[in-house]
Amino acid sequence: MIRSATLLVLGLAALSVAAGPAAAQRQRLSMDPGWRFTIGDPAGAERPGFDDRQWRGLDLPHDWSVEGTPRQDAPGGGRVGFLPTGTGWYRKAFRVPAGARGREAWLEFDGVYMNADVWINGVPLGRRPYGYVSFAYDITPHLVPGVNVVAVRVDNSRQPNSRWYSGSGIYRHVWLPQVEPLHVGHWGTYVTTPHVDSASADVVVRTRVENDDASARRGTLRSVVFDGAGREVARTETTFALAVRQRVEVEQRLRVAAPRLWSVETPHLYALRSEVLDGERPADVVTTPFGIRSIAFDRDRGFLLNGRRVKLLGVNLHHDAGAVGAAVPERVWERRLEVLRAMGANAIRTSHNPPAPEFLDLCDRLGFLVMAEAFDEWTMGKVPEGYHRYFAEWSERDVTDFVHRDRNHPSIVLWSAGNEIGEQDTPDGVPVLRRLLDIFHREDPTRPVT
């Protein structure tokens, strides 16, 4: 028996990010409303039948540290504003309607601080230590008819683990994408613009198409580019054949005539619509915003955007919003960027970790240049319980997911592999950095890394 007081019914038409006639094929449903939460570590809270009726009801995003009372003896000390950290649990009961059967479902977290253990219907999905990276799990095999229960244990008890206020909990959005067995993979679209001028632009699209059906599939990948007014400006199609459980990366090239270039003054955006056709039937549609622009760093002229020298006038921004905490409403970011723009700033360094996805969306729309940073520690620790404890096991996966999530943002002109790293003046620093550089350039060869 499920003793949770909150159920969310996920209807197929509740929310979709797809466009056009095949919009019903892919859904990306918000999982933010209707959670139960408690501070502490109750035994058995991962079980579907656990009684959470006495837990607090809330909606995500949520930062429990900023709600607490400051204490001089707080384990994190002044780094976390003398606020409480510890361990907390989140649970959510939801229904997947019968019409969704036969589709795949992913549980996607934009950010959980930190050491997030996730279960669905009592089945462990995995642990993600890094509190700033986005991650997802395929929950398809574990869903049941009727009520399903997701449980998340968040362990921020080992202190100090950060040199600044981190917050605690599921402090960014949670999503439930639903797709057909034949689909574009998670973060499976990669758009680059290797040749750009005022007359035309080459748009190269690499799309990972996946067949998770029980039989082989033949189909077509149709890629269509729309300008900011919704007008079609380019399209191409590629046929494919996939065996059972096979994935393939399809590369396509499109030409956009007289492109409107993305810049700090005129941040024009385009949209790529990726349509997967199973025979003639639309199976999946994914829309990816991107910008058409060129970047270069020249030793004599400095940074060049679309061939023109631009001085980066920037600031560093942490992931929190001061007294608001780590669960930052989008309008707070928008207002902060508006003030920075009025000051004359045109560039942001995301100190010292991957930011929220919506923050980068705003930078795209408002015309900010971004240095997107991965880590504050590698193998050498700055604080006793920091990321250096996880670097050896997790850094390649964290960098790969970081780049895959964010590499389509035109605002990002530079990756940062680390901030004020202790290894930079040690003999071991070069091979550690070389390994990270190889991962960054493997996943995105279009941007330099510092």
CSV table of C-alpha atoms in Angstrom, one decimal:
chain,number,residue,atom,x,y,z
A,1,MET,CA,0.0,0.0,0.0
A,2,ILE,CA,1.3,3.5,-0.9
A,3,ARG,CA,0.9,5.8,2.1
A,4,SER,CA,1.9,9.0,0.3
A,5,ALA,CA,-0.7,11.8,0.4
A,6,THR,CA,0.4,13.2,-3.0
A,7,LEU,CA,-0.1,11.7,-6.4
A,8,LEU,CA,0.7,13.3,-9.8
A,9,VAL,CA,-1.1,12.1,-12.9
A,10,LEU,CA,1.2,12.5,-15.9
A,11,GLY,CA,-1.1,13.0,-18.9
A,12,LEU,CA,0.3,12.5,-22.4
A,13,ALA,CA,-0.7,16.1,-23.3
A,14,ALA,CA,0.5,17.8,-20.2
A,15,LEU,CA,3.6,19.3,-21.5
A,16,SER,CA,5.6,19.0,-24.7
A,17,VAL,CA,8.7,20.6,-26.1
A,18,ALA,CA,8.2,19.2,-29.6
A,19,ALA,CA,6.8,21.3,-32.4
A,20,GLY,CA,4.7,20.6,-35.5
A,21,PRO,CA,2.4,17.7,-36.4
A,22,ALA,CA,4.4,15.1,-34.5
A,23,ALA,CA,4.3,17.0,-31.2
A,24,ALA,CA,2.5,14.2,-29.4
A,25,GLN,CA,5.4,11.8,-29.9
A,26,ARG,CA,7.8,13.2,-27.3
A,27,GLN,CA,6.8,14.7,-23.9
A,28,ARG,CA,9.0,16.4,-21.3
A,29,LEU,CA,6.9,16.6,-18.2
A,30,SER,CA,7.8,18.6,-15.2
A,31,MET,CA,8.3,16.5,-12.0
A,32,ASP,CA,8.6,19.6,-9.8
A,33,PRO,CA,5.2,19.6,-8.0
A,34,GLY,CA,4.1,17.4,-5.2
A,35,TRP,CA,7.1,16.0,-3.3
A,36,ARG,CA,7.4,14.9,0.3
A,37,PHE,CA,10.5,15.9,2.2
A,38,THR,CA,12.2,15.2,5.5
A,39,ILE,CA,15.6,16.1,7.1
A,40,GLY,CA,17.3,13.0,8.5
A,41,ASP,CA,17.9,9.5,7.4
A,42,PRO,CA,14.9,7.2,8.1
A,43,ALA,CA,15.5,3.6,7.4
A,44,GLY,CA,13.5,2.1,4.5
A,45,ALA,CA,12.5,5.4,2.9
A,46,GLU,CA,13.4,4.0,-0.5
A,47,ARG,CA,10.6,1.4,-0.3
A,48,PRO,CA,7.3,2.2,-2.2
A,49,GLY,CA,5.2,1.4,0.8
A,50,PHE,CA,7.1,3.6,3.2
A,51,ASP,CA,4.7,5.9,5.2
A,52,ASP,CA,5.7,9.5,4.4
A,53,ARG,CA,2.5,11.1,5.4
A,54,GLN,CA,4.2,13.1,8.2
A,55,TRP,CA,6.8,14.5,5.9
A,56,ARG,CA,6.6,18.0,4.7
A,57,GLY,CA,4.9,18.6,1.3
A,58,LEU,CA,6.7,20.9,-1.1
A,59,ASP,CA,7.4,21.7,-4.8
A,60,LEU,CA,10.9,21.7,-6.4
A,61,PRO,CA,13.4,23.3,-6.8
A,62,HIS,CA,14.2,23.3,-3.0
A,63,ASP,CA,17.2,24.2,-0.9
A,64,TRP,CA,16.8,23.1,2.7
A,65,SER,CA,19.9,24.8,4.0
A,66,VAL,CA,18.7,28.4,3.3
A,67,GLU,CA,15.6,27.6,5.3
A,68,GLY,CA,17.5,26.7,8.4
A,69,THR,CA,18.8,28.6,11.4
A,70,PRO,CA,22.4,29.7,11.4
A,71,ARG,CA,24.6,28.2,14.1
A,72,GLN,CA,28.1,29.1,15.0
A,73,ASP,CA,29.0,25.4,15.3
A,74,ALA,CA,27.5,24.5,11.9
A,75,PRO,CA,29.8,21.8,10.3
A,76,GLY,CA,30.3,23.8,7.1
A,77,GLY,CA,31.2,26.9,9.0
A,78,GLY,CA,31.2,30.3,7.3
A,79,ARG,CA,31.7,28.8,3.9
A,80,VAL,CA,28.0,27.8,4.0
A,81,GLY,CA,26.8,30.8,6.0
A,82,PHE,CA,26.7,28.8,9.2
A,83,LEU,CA,23.6,27.1,7.9
A,84,PRO,CA,22.6,23.4,8.4
A,85,THR,CA,23.5,20.7,5.8
A,86,GLY,CA,23.1,17.1,6.7
A,87,THR,CA,21.0,14.4,5.0
A,88,GLY,CA,17.5,14.7,3.6
A,89,TRP,CA,15.0,12.5,1.7
A,90,TYR,CA,12.5,13.4,-1.1
A,91,ARG,CA,9.7,11.1,-2.2
A,92,LYS,CA,7.1,11.5,-5.0
A,93,ALA,CA,4.2,9.2,-6.0
A,94,PHE,CA,2.9,9.6,-9.6
A,95,ARG,CA,0.8,7.7,-12.1
A,96,VAL,CA,1.8,6.9,-15.7
A,97,PRO,CA,-1.4,6.4,-17.6
A,98,ALA,CA,-2.1,3.3,-19.7
A,99,GLY,CA,-1.6,5.3,-22.9
A,100,ALA,CA,2.0,5.8,-22.0
A,101,ARG,CA,2.9,2.1,-22.0
A,102,GLY,CA,5.2,1.0,-24.8
A,103,ARG,CA,7.1,4.3,-24.5
A,104,GLU,CA,10.4,4.9,-22.7
A,105,ALA,CA,10.7,7.2,-19.7
A,106,TRP,CA,13.8,9.0,-18.3
A,107,LEU,CA,14.1,10.6,-14.9
A,108,GLU,CA,16.2,13.7,-15.4
A,109,PHE,CA,17.7,15.9,-12.7
A,110,ASP,CA,19.2,19.3,-13.5
A,111,GLY,CA,21.1,19.4,-10.2
A,112,VAL,CA,21.1,17.8,-6.7
A,113,TYR,CA,23.5,18.8,-4.0
A,114,MET,CA,25.0,16.3,-3.3
A,115,ASN,CA,25.6,12.5,-3.3
A,116,ALA,CA,22.2,11.8,-4.7
A,117,ASP,CA,20.9,8.2,-4.5
A,118,VAL,CA,17.8,7.6,-6.5
A,119,TRP,CA,15.3,4.7,-6.4
A,120,ILE,CA,12.2,4.0,-8.5
A,121,ASN,CA,9.7,1.6,-6.9
A,122,GLY,CA,12.4,0.5,-4.6
A,123,VAL,CA,14.9,-0.3,-7.4
A,124,PRO,CA,18.2,1.6,-7.0
A,125,LEU,CA,19.1,3.6,-10.1
A,126,GLY,CA,22.4,4.9,-9.0
A,127,ARG,CA,24.4,7.6,-7.1
A,128,ARG,CA,25.7,10.9,-8.4
A,129,PRO,CA,28.2,12.6,-6.1
A,130,TYR,CA,28.8,15.9,-8.0
A,131,GLY,CA,26.2,18.4,-6.9
A,132,TYR,CA,26.3,20.6,-10.0
A,133,VAL,CA,26.1,18.2,-12.9
A,134,SER,CA,22.8,17.2,-14.6
A,135,PHE,CA,22.1,13.5,-14.9
A,136,ALA,CA,19.3,11.1,-16.0
A,137,TYR,CA,18.2,7.5,-15.6
A,138,ASP,CA,16.2,5.2,-17.8
A,139,ILE,CA,13.3,4.1,-15.6
A,140,THR,CA,11.3,2.3,-18.3
A,141,PRO,CA,12.0,-1.3,-17.0
A,142,HIS,CA,10.9,-0.4,-13.5
A,143,LEU,CA,7.6,1.4,-14.1
A,144,VAL,CA,4.4,-0.4,-13.0
A,145,PRO,CA,0.8,0.2,-13.9
A,146,GLY,CA,-0.8,2.7,-11.6
A,147,VAL,CA,1.2,4.3,-8.9
A,148,ASN,CA,5.0,4.7,-9.1
A,149,VAL,CA,7.2,6.1,-6.4
A,150,VAL,CA,10.5,7.9,-6.8
A,151,ALA,CA,12.8,8.4,-3.7
A,152,VAL,CA,15.9,10.5,-3.5
A,153,ARG,CA,18.4,10.5,-0.7
A,154,VAL,CA,20.6,13.6,-0.6
A,155,ASP,CA,23.7,13.4,1.6
A,156,ASN,CA,25.4,16.8,2.2
A,157,SER,CA,26.6,15.8,5.7
A,158,ARG,CA,30.4,15.6,5.0
A,159,GLN,CA,31.6,19.1,5.7
A,160,PRO,CA,33.2,21.2,4.5
A,161,ASN,CA,32.9,20.2,0.9
A,162,SER,CA,32.8,23.6,-0.8
A,163,ARG,CA,34.5,26.9,-0.5
A,164,TRP,CA,31.2,28.8,-0.9
A,165,TYR,CA,27.5,28.4,-0.1
A,166,SER,CA,26.3,25.3,-1.8
A,167,GLY,CA,22.8,24.8,-0.6
A,168,SER,CA,21.4,21.3,0.0
A,169,GLY,CA,18.7,19.2,-1.8
A,170,ILE,CA,17.1,19.0,-5.2
A,171,TYR,CA,17.7,22.6,-5.9
A,172,ARG,CA,17.1,22.5,-9.7
A,173,HIS,CA,14.3,21.2,-11.8
A,174,VAL,CA,13.4,17.6,-12.4
A,175,TRP,CA,11.9,16.3,-15.6
A,176,LEU,CA,10.2,13.1,-17.0
A,177,PRO,CA,10.9,12.9,-20.8
A,178,GLN,CA,8.8,10.2,-22.5
A,179,VAL,CA,9.9,8.9,-26.0
A,180,GLU,CA,9.0,6.2,-28.5
A,181,PRO,CA,11.4,3.3,-28.7
A,182,LEU,CA,12.9,4.8,-31.9
A,183,HIS,CA,14.1,8.2,-30.8
A,184,VAL,CA,16.9,10.8,-30.6
A,185,GLY,CA,19.1,9.9,-27.6
A,186,HIS,CA,19.3,12.0,-24.4
A,187,TRP,CA,21.4,15.1,-25.2
A,188,GLY,CA,21.8,13.4,-28.5
A,189,THR,CA,21.8,16.5,-30.8
A,190,TYR,CA,25.0,18.4,-31.5
A,191,VAL,CA,25.0,21.5,-33.8
A,192,THR,CA,28.0,23.4,-35.0
A,193,THR,CA,28.6,26.2,-37.5
A,194,PRO,CA,32.1,25.6,-39.0
A,195,HIS,CA,31.8,28.2,-41.8
A,196,VAL,CA,30.0,31.5,-41.2
A,197,ASP,CA,29.9,34.7,-43.2
A,198,SER,CA,27.3,37.3,-44.2
A,199,ALA,CA,26.4,35.4,-47.4
A,200,SER,CA,25.9,31.9,-45.9
A,201,ALA,CA,26.5,29.5,-43.1
A,202,ASP,CA,27.3,25.8,-43.0
A,203,VAL,CA,25.3,24.1,-40.2
A,204,VAL,CA,26.6,20.6,-39.3
A,205,VAL,CA,24.3,18.4,-37.2
A,206,ARG,CA,25.3,15.2,-35.5
A,207,THR,CA,22.3,13.3,-34.2
A,208,ARG,CA,22.4,10.1,-32.1
A,209,VAL,CA,19.4,8.0,-33.1
A,210,GLU,CA,18.6,5.0,-30.9
A,211,ASN,CA,16.4,1.9,-31.5
A,212,ASP,CA,15.3,0.3,-28.2
A,213,ASP,CA,12.5,-1.6,-29.9
A,214,ALA,CA,12.3,-5.4,-30.0
A,215,SER,CA,12.8,-5.4,-33.8
A,216,ALA,CA,15.0,-3.8,-36.3
A,217,ARG,CA,13.9,-0.4,-37.7
A,218,ARG,CA,14.3,1.5,-41.0
A,219,GLY,CA,13.6,5.2,-40.9
A,220,THR,CA,14.5,8.7,-41.8
A,221,LEU,CA,16.1,11.6,-39.9
A,222,ARG,CA,14.7,14.8,-41.1
A,223,SER,CA,16.4,18.0,-39.9
A,224,VAL,CA,14.8,21.4,-40.4
A,225,VAL,CA,16.2,24.8,-39.4
A,226,PHE,CA,13.9,27.7,-38.6
A,227,ASP,CA,14.8,31.3,-38.0
A,228,GLY,CA,13.7,33.4,-35.1
A,229,ALA,CA,10.4,34.2,-36.8
A,230,GLY,CA,9.5,30.5,-37.3
A,231,ARG,CA,10.3,30.5,-41.0
A,232,GLU,CA,12.0,27.4,-42.5
A,233,VAL,CA,15.4,28.2,-43.9
A,234,ALA,CA,17.0,24.8,-44.5
A,235,ARG,CA,16.2,21.1,-44.4
A,236,THR,CA,17.8,17.7,-45.2
A,237,GLU,CA,16.9,14.0,-44.8
A,238,THR,CA,19.0,10.9,-44.2
A,239,THR,CA,17.7,7.3,-44.2
A,240,PHE,CA,19.0,4.8,-41.7
A,241,ALA,CA,18.6,1.2,-40.6
A,242,LEU,CA,19.1,0.1,-37.0
A,243,ALA,CA,19.2,-3.3,-35.5
A,244,VAL,CA,17.7,-4.1,-32.1
A,245,ARG,CA,19.3,-1.9,-29.4
A,246,GLN,CA,21.6,-0.2,-31.9
A,247,ARG,CA,22.6,3.4,-31.8
A,248,VAL,CA,24.0,5.4,-34.7
A,249,GLU,CA,25.3,9.0,-35.1
A,250,VAL,CA,24.0,10.6,-38.2
A,251,GLU,CA,25.9,13.6,-39.6
A,252,GLN,CA,24.1,16.1,-41.8
A,253,ARG,CA,25.1,19.3,-43.4
A,254,LEU,CA,22.7,22.2,-44.1
A,255,ARG,CA,23.3,25.6,-45.8
A,256,VAL,CA,21.6,28.7,-44.4
A,257,ALA,CA,21.6,31.7,-46.8
A,258,ALA,CA,22.1,35.2,-45.5
A,259,PRO,CA,22.2,34.2,-41.8
A,260,ARG,CA,21.5,36.5,-38.9
A,261,LEU,CA,24.5,36.0,-36.8
A,262,TRP,CA,24.5,35.6,-33.0
A,263,SER,CA,26.4,38.4,-31.3
A,264,VAL,CA,26.4,40.3,-28.0
A,265,GLU,CA,24.5,43.1,-29.7
A,266,THR,CA,22.1,41.0,-31.7
A,267,PRO,CA,21.7,37.5,-30.1
A,268,HIS,CA,19.7,36.0,-32.9
A,269,LEU,CA,18.7,32.4,-32.3
A,270,TYR,CA,17.7,29.6,-34.7
A,271,ALA,CA,15.9,26.3,-34.0
A,272,LEU,CA,16.7,22.9,-35.3
A,273,ARG,CA,13.8,20.5,-35.5
A,274,SER,CA,15.0,16.8,-35.6
A,275,GLU,CA,12.2,14.5,-36.8
A,276,VAL,CA,12.7,10.7,-36.6
A,277,LEU,CA,10.4,8.9,-39.0
A,278,ASP,CA,9.7,5.2,-38.5
A,279,GLY,CA,8.9,4.4,-42.1
A,280,GLU,CA,6.3,7.2,-42.8
A,281,ARG,CA,5.2,7.5,-39.1
A,282,PRO,CA,6.6,10.3,-37.0
A,283,ALA,CA,8.3,8.6,-34.0
A,284,ASP,CA,10.2,11.5,-32.3
A,285,VAL,CA,10.6,15.2,-32.6
A,286,VAL,CA,13.3,17.2,-30.8
A,287,THR,CA,13.8,21.0,-31.0
A,288,THR,CA,17.2,22.4,-30.3
A,289,PRO,CA,17.9,26.2,-30.1
A,290,PHE,CA,21.3,27.3,-31.5
A,291,GLY,CA,23.1,30.3,-32.8
A,292,ILE,CA,25.0,30.9,-36.0
A,293,ARG,CA,28.4,32.4,-35.1
A,294,SER,CA,32.1,32.0,-35.3
A,295,ILE,CA,34.6,32.3,-32.6
A,296,ALA,CA,38.4,32.5,-32.5
A,297,PHE,CA,41.2,33.5,-30.1
A,298,ASP,CA,44.0,35.3,-31.9
A,299,ARG,CA,47.3,36.0,-30.2
A,300,ASP,CA,47.5,39.5,-31.8
A,301,ARG,CA,43.9,40.6,-32.0
A,302,GLY,CA,42.4,38.8,-28.9
A,303,PHE,CA,38.9,37.3,-29.0
A,304,LEU,CA,37.1,37.4,-32.3
A,305,LEU,CA,33.3,37.0,-32.6
A,306,ASN,CA,32.2,36.6,-36.2
A,307,GLY,CA,35.6,37.9,-37.3
A,308,ARG,CA,35.3,41.1,-35.2
A,309,ARG,CA,37.4,41.8,-32.1
A,310,VAL,CA,35.3,41.9,-29.0
A,311,LYS,CA,36.8,42.6,-25.5
A,312,LEU,CA,35.3,40.4,-22.9
A,313,LEU,CA,34.1,42.6,-20.1
A,314,GLY,CA,33.0,40.1,-17.5
A,315,VAL,CA,32.3,38.9,-14.0
A,316,ASN,CA,32.2,35.6,-12.1
A,317,LEU,CA,28.8,34.3,-11.0
A,318,HIS,CA,28.2,31.5,-8.5
A,319,HIS,CA,25.2,29.3,-8.8
A,320,ASP,CA,23.2,30.8,-5.8
A,321,ALA,CA,21.2,34.0,-5.4
A,322,GLY,CA,22.5,35.2,-2.0
A,323,ALA,CA,19.8,35.2,0.6
A,324,VAL,CA,17.4,33.3,-1.8
A,325,GLY,CA,19.7,30.3,-1.6
A,326,ALA,CA,20.6,27.8,-4.3
A,327,ALA,CA,17.1,27.2,-5.7
A,328,VAL,CA,17.1,30.3,-7.9
A,329,PRO,CA,13.9,31.5,-9.6
A,330,GLU,CA,14.6,32.3,-13.3
A,331,ARG,CA,13.6,35.9,-12.9
A,332,VAL,CA,16.4,36.4,-10.4
A,333,TRP,CA,18.9,35.4,-13.0
A,334,GLU,CA,17.2,37.5,-15.6
A,335,ARG,CA,17.3,40.6,-13.4
A,336,ARG,CA,20.9,40.0,-12.4
A,337,LEU,CA,21.9,39.7,-16.1
A,338,GLU,CA,19.9,42.9,-16.9
A,339,VAL,CA,21.8,44.8,-14.2
A,340,LEU,CA,25.2,43.4,-15.4
A,341,ARG,CA,24.4,44.4,-19.0
A,342,ALA,CA,23.5,48.0,-17.8
A,343,MET,CA,26.9,48.1,-16.1
A,344,GLY,CA,28.6,47.3,-19.4
A,345,ALA,CA,29.3,43.6,-18.8
A,346,ASN,CA,29.1,41.2,-21.7
A,347,ALA,CA,30.8,38.1,-20.3
A,348,ILE,CA,30.2,35.6,-17.5
A,349,ARG,CA,32.4,33.0,-15.9
A,350,THR,CA,30.4,30.3,-14.2
A,351,SER,CA,32.4,30.0,-11.0
A,352,HIS,CA,33.3,27.3,-10.4
A,353,ASN,CA,30.9,24.6,-11.8
A,354,PRO,CA,28.2,23.9,-14.3
A,355,PRO,CA,25.3,26.3,-13.9
A,356,ALA,CA,21.5,25.7,-14.2
A,357,PRO,CA,20.4,25.1,-17.8
A,358,GLU,CA,18.0,28.0,-17.7
A,359,PHE,CA,20.9,30.4,-16.8
A,360,LEU,CA,22.6,29.5,-20.1
A,361,ASP,CA,19.3,29.9,-22.0
A,362,LEU,CA,19.2,33.4,-20.7
A,363,CYS,CA,22.8,34.1,-21.7
A,364,ASP,CA,21.9,32.9,-25.2
A,365,ARG,CA,18.9,35.2,-25.4
A,366,LEU,CA,20.5,38.2,-23.8
A,367,GLY,CA,23.8,38.0,-25.6
A,368,PHE,CA,26.4,37.2,-22.9
A,369,LEU,CA,29.6,35.4,-23.6
A,370,VAL,CA,30.2,32.5,-21.2
A,371,MET,CA,33.3,30.7,-19.9
A,372,ALA,CA,31.6,27.5,-18.6
A,373,GLU,CA,33.6,26.0,-15.8
A,374,ALA,CA,33.7,22.4,-14.7
A,375,PHE,CA,35.5,22.0,-11.3
A,376,ASP,CA,37.1,23.8,-8.4
A,377,GLU,CA,39.2,20.8,-7.5
A,378,TRP,CA,41.0,17.9,-9.2
A,379,THR,CA,43.1,15.5,-7.2
A,380,MET,CA,44.3,18.0,-4.6
A,381,GLY,CA,41.7,19.2,-2.1
A,382,LYS,CA,41.0,22.7,-1.0
A,383,VAL,CA,38.5,21.6,1.6
A,384,PRO,CA,38.5,18.2,3.3
A,385,GLU,CA,35.4,16.7,1.7
A,386,GLY,CA,35.6,18.4,-1.7
A,387,TYR,CA,35.4,17.1,-5.2
A,388,HIS,CA,38.9,15.7,-5.1
A,389,ARG,CA,37.4,12.6,-3.3
A,390,TYR,CA,35.4,11.8,-6.5
A,391,PHE,CA,37.7,13.1,-9.2
A,392,ALA,CA,39.4,9.8,-10.2
A,393,GLU,CA,36.1,7.9,-10.5
A,394,TRP,CA,33.7,10.6,-11.8
A,395,SER,CA,35.6,13.4,-13.7
A,396,GLU,CA,35.4,11.9,-17.2
A,397,ARG,CA,31.7,11.1,-16.9
A,398,ASP,CA,31.0,14.5,-15.3
A,399,VAL,CA,32.9,16.4,-18.0
A,400,THR,CA,31.2,14.4,-20.8
A,401,ASP,CA,27.7,15.0,-19.4
A,402,PHE,CA,28.5,18.7,-18.8
A,403,VAL,CA,29.6,19.2,-22.4
A,404,HIS,CA,26.8,17.1,-23.9
A,405,ARG,CA,24.2,19.1,-22.0
A,406,ASP,CA,25.6,22.6,-22.9
A,407,ARG,CA,27.6,22.4,-26.2
A,408,ASN,CA,24.7,23.8,-28.3
A,409,HIS,CA,24.7,27.1,-26.4
A,410,PRO,CA,26.1,29.9,-28.7
A,411,SER,CA,26.8,31.9,-25.6
A,412,ILE,CA,29.6,29.4,-24.5
A,413,VAL,CA,32.8,30.5,-26.1
A,414,LEU,CA,35.3,28.8,-23.7
A,415,TRP,CA,35.4,25.8,-21.5
A,416,SER,CA,37.2,25.9,-18.2
A,417,ALA,CA,38.6,22.6,-16.8
A,418,GLY,CA,39.2,24.0,-13.3
A,419,ASN,CA,39.6,27.1,-11.1
A,420,GLU,CA,42.8,28.0,-9.2
A,421,ILE,CA,43.8,24.3,-9.3
A,422,GLY,CA,46.6,23.2,-6.9
A,423,GLU,CA,48.1,20.9,-9.6
A,424,GLN,CA,49.0,23.9,-11.8
A,425,ASP,CA,52.4,24.2,-10.1
A,426,THR,CA,53.1,20.5,-9.5
A,427,PRO,CA,54.8,17.8,-11.7
A,428,ASP,CA,51.5,15.9,-11.7
A,429,GLY,CA,49.5,18.8,-13.0
A,430,VAL,CA,50.2,18.4,-16.7
A,431,PRO,CA,49.0,14.8,-17.2
A,432,VAL,CA,45.9,15.5,-15.2
A,433,LEU,CA,45.1,18.5,-17.3
A,434,ARG,CA,46.0,16.7,-20.5
A,435,ARG,CA,43.5,14.0,-19.7
A,436,LEU,CA,40.7,16.6,-19.1
A,437,LEU,CA,41.6,18.5,-22.3
A,438,ASP,CA,41.4,15.3,-24.3
A,439,ILE,CA,37.8,14.7,-22.9
A,440,PHE,CA,36.7,18.2,-23.6
A,441,HIS,CA,38.1,18.2,-27.2
A,442,ARG,CA,36.7,14.7,-27.9
A,443,GLU,CA,33.2,15.8,-27.0
A,444,ASP,CA,33.5,19.3,-28.5
A,445,PRO,CA,36.4,20.2,-30.7
A,446,THR,CA,35.0,23.7,-31.6
A,447,ARG,CA,35.9,25.5,-28.4
A,448,PRO,CA,39.2,26.1,-26.6
A,449,VAL,CA,39.7,25.0,-23.0
A,450,THR,CA,41.5,26.8,-20.2
